[in-house]
Amino acid sequence: LLVTTSRTTGLVLVEIISNDPNYGKKLLSFIQNESVNYINKIESNMSSQKINFLSKRVFQIEEDLKKAEYDLQLFLENNQNYSSPELQIEYLNKQRTIEITSSLLSTVVVQLEVAKIENLDNLPAVVILDEPYVREVSKLSDSLLNVIFVYILLNLFVIMYRFYIRSTSNDS
């Protein structure tokens, strides 16, 4: 099994060498399907966790906003005339807390809606470019070819040596 990854494109190439082409093709198909299923499962799980986190965060911010609004309401009921600088600063602080919390709530609600839409898109995280295929390879392995080549060379050497011996013995 040979796995190579291109750093520039992110493409992953999986190769297998097998004596049985059908087995090799089935094994590559299995690896491909299981890899895609696993990655998509992880992506789906992460998306669900993100939605869950954002939902909890929205609830928490809504509670904080209700508390801040209630604090401001109590302040206004208890201080009908807040002309002193300390009371004006306290009023402004309570008002700013409400504005910040409202802005934060708006941002998180938008993120929650985007996460829900992305979860429904179901775009695969992995795209298969090529289905597994069997590449035609010579039936003779490289080592067998090397043995045959060496055998032929040795025979040629022996034949040439015999001719040399015969030619030297005929000259004498």
PDB file of C-alpha atoms in Angstrom:
ATOM      1  CA  LEU A   1       0.000   0.000   0.000  1.00  0.00           C
ATOM      2  CA  LEU A   2       1.482   3.326  -1.055  1.00  0.00           C
ATOM      3  CA  VAL A   3      -0.078   6.676  -0.101  1.00  0.00           C
ATOM      4  CA  THR A   4       1.279   9.950  -1.480  1.00  0.00           C
ATOM      5  CA  THR A   5      -0.007  13.463  -0.881  1.00  0.00           C
ATOM      6  CA  SER A   6       0.703  16.508  -2.993  1.00  0.00           C
ATOM      7  CA  ARG A   7       1.562  19.505  -0.820  1.00  0.00           C
ATOM      8  CA  THR A   8       0.549  21.985  -3.504  1.00  0.00           C
ATOM      9  CA  THR A   9      -2.812  20.505  -4.517  1.00  0.00           C
ATOM     10  CA  GLY A  10      -3.770  18.446  -1.474  1.00  0.00           C
ATOM     11  CA  LEU A  11      -4.491  15.454  -3.696  1.00  0.00           C
ATOM     12  CA  VAL A  12      -4.001  12.044  -2.122  1.00  0.00           C
ATOM     13  CA  LEU A  13      -2.987   9.091  -4.285  1.00  0.00           C
ATOM     14  CA  VAL A  14      -3.483   5.586  -2.910  1.00  0.00           C
ATOM     15  CA  GLU A  15      -1.846   2.699  -4.738  1.00  0.00           C
ATOM     16  CA  ILE A  16      -1.716  -0.996  -3.986  1.00  0.00           C
ATOM     17  CA  ILE A  17       0.324  -3.756  -5.533  1.00  0.00           C
ATOM     18  CA  SER A  18      -1.491  -7.055  -5.620  1.00  0.00           C
ATOM     19  CA  ASN A  19      -1.269 -10.325  -7.521  1.00  0.00           C
ATOM     20  CA  ASP A  20      -5.051 -10.339  -7.845  1.00  0.00           C
ATOM     21  CA  PRO A  21      -6.330  -7.219  -9.671  1.00  0.00           C
ATOM     22  CA  ASN A  22      -9.922  -7.720  -8.458  1.00  0.00           C
ATOM     23  CA  TYR A  23      -8.794  -7.913  -4.836  1.00  0.00           C
ATOM     24  CA  GLY A  24      -6.704  -4.761  -5.235  1.00  0.00           C
ATOM     25  CA  LYS A  25      -9.573  -2.861  -6.818  1.00  0.00           C
ATOM     26  CA  LYS A  26     -12.023  -3.999  -4.116  1.00  0.00           C
ATOM     27  CA  LEU A  27      -9.574  -3.077  -1.372  1.00  0.00           C
ATOM     28  CA  LEU A  28      -9.032   0.405  -2.816  1.00  0.00           C
ATOM     29  CA  SER A  29     -12.803   0.889  -3.168  1.00  0.00           C
ATOM     30  CA  PHE A  30     -13.247  -0.138   0.460  1.00  0.00           C
ATOM     31  CA  ILE A  31     -10.492   2.231   1.645  1.00  0.00           C
ATOM     32  CA  GLN A  32     -11.977   5.041  -0.438  1.00  0.00           C
ATOM     33  CA  ASN A  33     -15.542   4.560   0.830  1.00  0.00           C
ATOM     34  CA  GLU A  34     -14.546   4.192   4.464  1.00  0.00           C
ATOM     35  CA  SER A  35     -12.268   7.241   4.307  1.00  0.00           C
ATOM     36  CA  VAL A  36     -14.992   9.402   2.791  1.00  0.00           C
ATOM     37  CA  ASN A  37     -17.572   8.158   5.318  1.00  0.00           C
ATOM     38  CA  TYR A  38     -15.205   8.777   8.223  1.00  0.00           C
ATOM     39  CA  ILE A  39     -14.279  12.303   7.126  1.00  0.00           C
ATOM     40  CA  ASN A  40     -17.920  13.229   6.435  1.00  0.00           C
ATOM     41  CA  LYS A  41     -18.915  11.835   9.831  1.00  0.00           C
ATOM     42  CA  ILE A  42     -16.262  13.994  11.524  1.00  0.00           C
ATOM     43  CA  GLU A  43     -17.381  17.078   9.564  1.00  0.00           C
ATOM     44  CA  SER A  44     -21.028  16.454  10.474  1.00  0.00           C
ATOM     45  CA  ASN A  45     -20.129  15.920  14.120  1.00  0.00           C
ATOM     46  CA  MET A  46     -18.101  19.141  14.231  1.00  0.00           C
ATOM     47  CA  SER A  47     -20.957  21.039  12.597  1.00  0.00           C
ATOM     48  CA  SER A  48     -23.428  19.688  15.153  1.00  0.00           C
ATOM     49  CA  GLN A  49     -21.095  20.626  18.002  1.00  0.00           C
ATOM     50  CA  LYS A  50     -20.776  24.148  16.610  1.00  0.00           C
ATOM     51  CA  ILE A  51     -24.561  24.527  16.369  1.00  0.00           C
ATOM     52  CA  ASN A  52     -24.975  23.176  19.890  1.00  0.00           C
ATOM     53  CA  PHE A  53     -22.356  25.573  21.278  1.00  0.00           C
ATOM     54  CA  LEU A  54     -23.864  28.585  19.496  1.00  0.00           C
ATOM     55  CA  SER A  55     -27.378  27.675  20.651  1.00  0.00           C
ATOM     56  CA  LYS A  56     -26.206  27.531  24.269  1.00  0.00           C
ATOM     57  CA  ARG A  57     -24.338  30.803  23.805  1.00  0.00           C
ATOM     58  CA  VAL A  58     -27.441  32.530  22.395  1.00  0.00           C
ATOM     59  CA  PHE A  59     -29.459  31.360  25.397  1.00  0.00           C
ATOM     60  CA  GLN A  60     -26.771  32.622  27.803  1.00  0.00           C
ATOM     61  CA  ILE A  61     -26.547  36.024  26.086  1.00  0.00           C
ATOM     62  CA  GLU A  62     -30.351  36.374  26.073  1.00  0.00           C
ATOM     63  CA  GLU A  63     -30.346  35.722  29.831  1.00  0.00           C
ATOM     64  CA  ASP A  64     -27.564  38.308  30.312  1.00  0.00           C
ATOM     65  CA  LEU A  65     -29.535  40.830  28.247  1.00  0.00           C
ATOM     66  CA  LYS A  66     -32.723  40.253  30.260  1.00  0.00           C
ATOM     67  CA  LYS A  67     -30.763  40.746  33.491  1.00  0.00           C
ATOM     68  CA  ALA A  68     -29.142  43.956  32.188  1.00  0.00           C
ATOM     69  CA  GLU A  69     -32.515  45.312  31.067  1.00  0.00           C
ATOM     70  CA  TYR A  70     -34.057  44.431  34.427  1.00  0.00           C
ATOM     71  CA  ASP A  71     -31.159  46.164  36.241  1.00  0.00           C
ATOM     72  CA  LEU A  72     -31.729  49.284  34.131  1.00  0.00           C
ATOM     73  CA  GLN A  73     -35.459  49.159  34.826  1.00  0.00           C
ATOM     74  CA  LEU A  74     -34.856  48.927  38.597  1.00  0.00           C
ATOM     75  CA  PHE A  75     -32.345  51.759  38.393  1.00  0.00           C
ATOM     76  CA  LEU A  76     -34.840  54.003  36.590  1.00  0.00           C
ATOM     77  CA  GLU A  77     -37.639  53.125  39.028  1.00  0.00           C
ATOM     78  CA  ASN A  78     -35.443  53.883  42.037  1.00  0.00           C
ATOM     79  CA  ASN A  79     -33.834  56.985  40.548  1.00  0.00           C
ATOM     80  CA  GLN A  80     -36.512  59.034  38.813  1.00  0.00           C
ATOM     81  CA  ASN A  81     -34.287  62.056  38.923  1.00  0.00           C
ATOM     82  CA  TYR A  82     -30.712  61.011  38.260  1.00  0.00           C
ATOM     83  CA  SER A  83     -29.127  64.395  37.940  1.00  0.00           C
ATOM     84  CA  SER A  84     -26.035  63.616  40.005  1.00  0.00           C
ATOM     85  CA  PRO A  85     -22.895  62.706  38.018  1.00  0.00           C
ATOM     86  CA  GLU A  86     -22.533  59.342  39.780  1.00  0.00           C
ATOM     87  CA  LEU A  87     -26.075  58.325  38.845  1.00  0.00           C
ATOM     88  CA  GLN A  88     -25.623  59.510  35.266  1.00  0.00           C
ATOM     89  CA  ILE A  89     -22.429  57.441  34.945  1.00  0.00           C
ATOM     90  CA  GLU A  90     -24.200  54.411  36.408  1.00  0.00           C
ATOM     91  CA  TYR A  91     -27.078  54.914  33.960  1.00  0.00           C
ATOM     92  CA  LEU A  92     -24.649  55.182  31.014  1.00  0.00           C
ATOM     93  CA  ASN A  93     -22.811  52.033  32.148  1.00  0.00           C
ATOM     94  CA  LYS A  94     -26.073  50.073  32.340  1.00  0.00           C
ATOM     95  CA  GLN A  95     -27.121  51.417  28.935  1.00  0.00           C
ATOM     96  CA  ARG A  96     -23.737  50.490  27.421  1.00  0.00           C
ATOM     97  CA  THR A  97     -23.977  46.972  28.868  1.00  0.00           C
ATOM     98  CA  ILE A  98     -27.358  46.544  27.180  1.00  0.00           C
ATOM     99  CA  GLU A  99     -26.000  47.839  23.853  1.00  0.00           C
ATOM    100  CA  ILE A 100     -22.935  45.583  23.943  1.00  0.00           C
ATOM    101  CA  THR A 101     -24.978  42.536  24.940  1.00  0.00           C
ATOM    102  CA  SER A 102     -27.534  43.276  22.197  1.00  0.00           C
ATOM    103  CA  SER A 103     -24.769  43.600  19.620  1.00  0.00           C
ATOM    104  CA  LEU A 104     -23.165  40.364  20.812  1.00  0.00           C
ATOM    105  CA  LEU A 105     -26.527  38.593  20.617  1.00  0.00           C
ATOM    106  CA  SER A 106     -27.020  39.782  17.038  1.00  0.00           C
ATOM    107  CA  THR A 107     -23.575  38.527  16.031  1.00  0.00           C
ATOM    108  CA  VAL A 108     -23.975  35.104  17.630  1.00  0.00           C
ATOM    109  CA  VAL A 109     -27.485  34.644  16.187  1.00  0.00           C
ATOM    110  CA  VAL A 110     -26.097  35.347  12.703  1.00  0.00           C
ATOM    111  CA  GLN A 111     -23.286  32.822  13.287  1.00  0.00           C
ATOM    112  CA  LEU A 112     -25.834  30.252  14.473  1.00  0.00           C
ATOM    113  CA  GLU A 113     -27.947  30.704  11.345  1.00  0.00           C
ATOM    114  CA  VAL A 114     -24.883  30.414   9.101  1.00  0.00           C
ATOM    115  CA  ALA A 115     -23.838  27.213  10.913  1.00  0.00           C
ATOM    116  CA  LYS A 116     -27.332  25.749  10.452  1.00  0.00           C
ATOM    117  CA  ILE A 117     -27.291  26.556   6.732  1.00  0.00           C
ATOM    118  CA  GLU A 118     -23.809  25.083   6.311  1.00  0.00           C
ATOM    119  CA  ASN A 119     -24.976  21.944   8.111  1.00  0.00           C
ATOM    120  CA  LEU A 120     -27.862  21.586   5.666  1.00  0.00           C
ATOM    121  CA  ASP A 121     -25.675  22.136   2.599  1.00  0.00           C
ATOM    122  CA  ASN A 122     -24.128  18.677   3.068  1.00  0.00           C
ATOM    123  CA  LEU A 123     -21.185  19.505   0.845  1.00  0.00           C
ATOM    124  CA  PRO A 124     -18.685  16.656   1.003  1.00  0.00           C
ATOM    125  CA  ALA A 125     -15.384  17.476   2.623  1.00  0.00           C
ATOM    126  CA  VAL A 126     -13.646  14.995   0.317  1.00  0.00           C
ATOM    127  CA  VAL A 127     -14.115  14.816  -3.426  1.00  0.00           C
ATOM    128  CA  ILE A 128     -13.150  11.617  -5.243  1.00  0.00           C
ATOM    129  CA  LEU A 129     -11.522  12.459  -8.559  1.00  0.00           C
ATOM    130  CA  ASP A 130     -10.917   8.944  -9.873  1.00  0.00           C
ATOM    131  CA  GLU A 131     -12.516   5.642  -9.029  1.00  0.00           C
ATOM    132  CA  PRO A 132     -10.139   2.752  -8.329  1.00  0.00           C
ATOM    133  CA  TYR A 133      -8.736   1.183 -11.473  1.00  0.00           C
ATOM    134  CA  VAL A 134      -6.369  -1.607 -12.398  1.00  0.00           C
ATOM    135  CA  ARG A 135      -3.242  -0.560 -14.235  1.00  0.00           C
ATOM    136  CA  GLU A 136      -1.932  -3.076 -16.738  1.00  0.00           C
ATOM    137  CA  VAL A 137       1.473  -4.238 -15.626  1.00  0.00           C
ATOM    138  CA  SER A 138       3.789  -6.747 -17.238  1.00  0.00           C
ATOM    139  CA  LYS A 139       3.228 -10.246 -15.894  1.00  0.00           C
ATOM    140  CA  LEU A 140       6.956 -10.653 -15.342  1.00  0.00           C
ATOM    141  CA  SER A 141       8.255  -8.968 -12.267  1.00  0.00           C
ATOM    142  CA  ASP A 142      11.364  -6.833 -12.334  1.00  0.00           C
ATOM    143  CA  SER A 143      13.392  -9.367 -10.385  1.00  0.00           C
ATOM    144  CA  LEU A 144      12.475 -12.138 -12.829  1.00  0.00           C
ATOM    145  CA  LEU A 145      13.446  -9.916 -15.743  1.00  0.00           C
ATOM    146  CA  ASN A 146      16.807  -9.239 -14.063  1.00  0.00           C
ATOM    147  CA  VAL A 147      17.422 -12.967 -13.612  1.00  0.00           C
ATOM    148  CA  ILE A 148      16.629 -13.631 -17.281  1.00  0.00           C
ATOM    149  CA  PHE A 149      18.924 -10.791 -18.373  1.00  0.00           C
ATOM    150  CA  VAL A 150      21.816 -12.091 -16.250  1.00  0.00           C
ATOM    151  CA  TYR A 151      21.238 -15.626 -17.577  1.00  0.00           C
ATOM    152  CA  ILE A 152      21.434 -14.408 -21.193  1.00  0.00           C
ATOM    153  CA  LEU A 153      24.590 -12.407 -20.467  1.00  0.00           C
ATOM    154  CA  LEU A 154      26.266 -15.380 -18.808  1.00  0.00           C
ATOM    155  CA  ASN A 155      25.382 -17.633 -21.747  1.00  0.00           C
ATOM    156  CA  LEU A 156      26.804 -15.092 -24.165  1.00  0.00           C
ATOM    157  CA  PHE A 157      29.967 -14.889 -22.101  1.00  0.00           C
ATOM    158  CA  VAL A 158      30.297 -18.684 -22.027  1.00  0.00           C
ATOM    159  CA  ILE A 159      29.734 -18.913 -25.802  1.00  0.00           C
ATOM    160  CA  MET A 160      32.290 -16.186 -26.492  1.00  0.00           C
ATOM    161  CA  TYR A 161      34.792 -17.866 -24.143  1.00  0.00           C
ATOM    162  CA  ARG A 162      34.342 -21.197 -25.982  1.00  0.00           C
ATOM    163  CA  PHE A 163      34.935 -19.497 -29.328  1.00  0.00           C
ATOM    164  CA  TYR A 164      38.037 -17.858 -27.903  1.00  0.00           C
ATOM    165  CA  ILE A 165      39.344 -21.195 -26.596  1.00  0.00           C
ATOM    166  CA  ARG A 166      38.661 -22.915 -29.945  1.00  0.00           C
ATOM    167  CA  SER A 167      40.306 -20.151 -31.904  1.00  0.00           C
ATOM    168  CA  THR A 168      43.433 -20.210 -29.735  1.00  0.00           C
ATOM    169  CA  SER A 169      43.665 -24.013 -29.854  1.00  0.00           C
ATOM    170  CA  ASN A 170      43.292 -24.047 -33.691  1.00  0.00           C
ATOM    171  CA  ASP A 171      46.094 -21.465 -34.052  1.00  0.00           C
ATOM    172  CA  SER A 172      48.510 -23.663 -32.128  1.00  0.00           C
TER     173      SER A 172
END
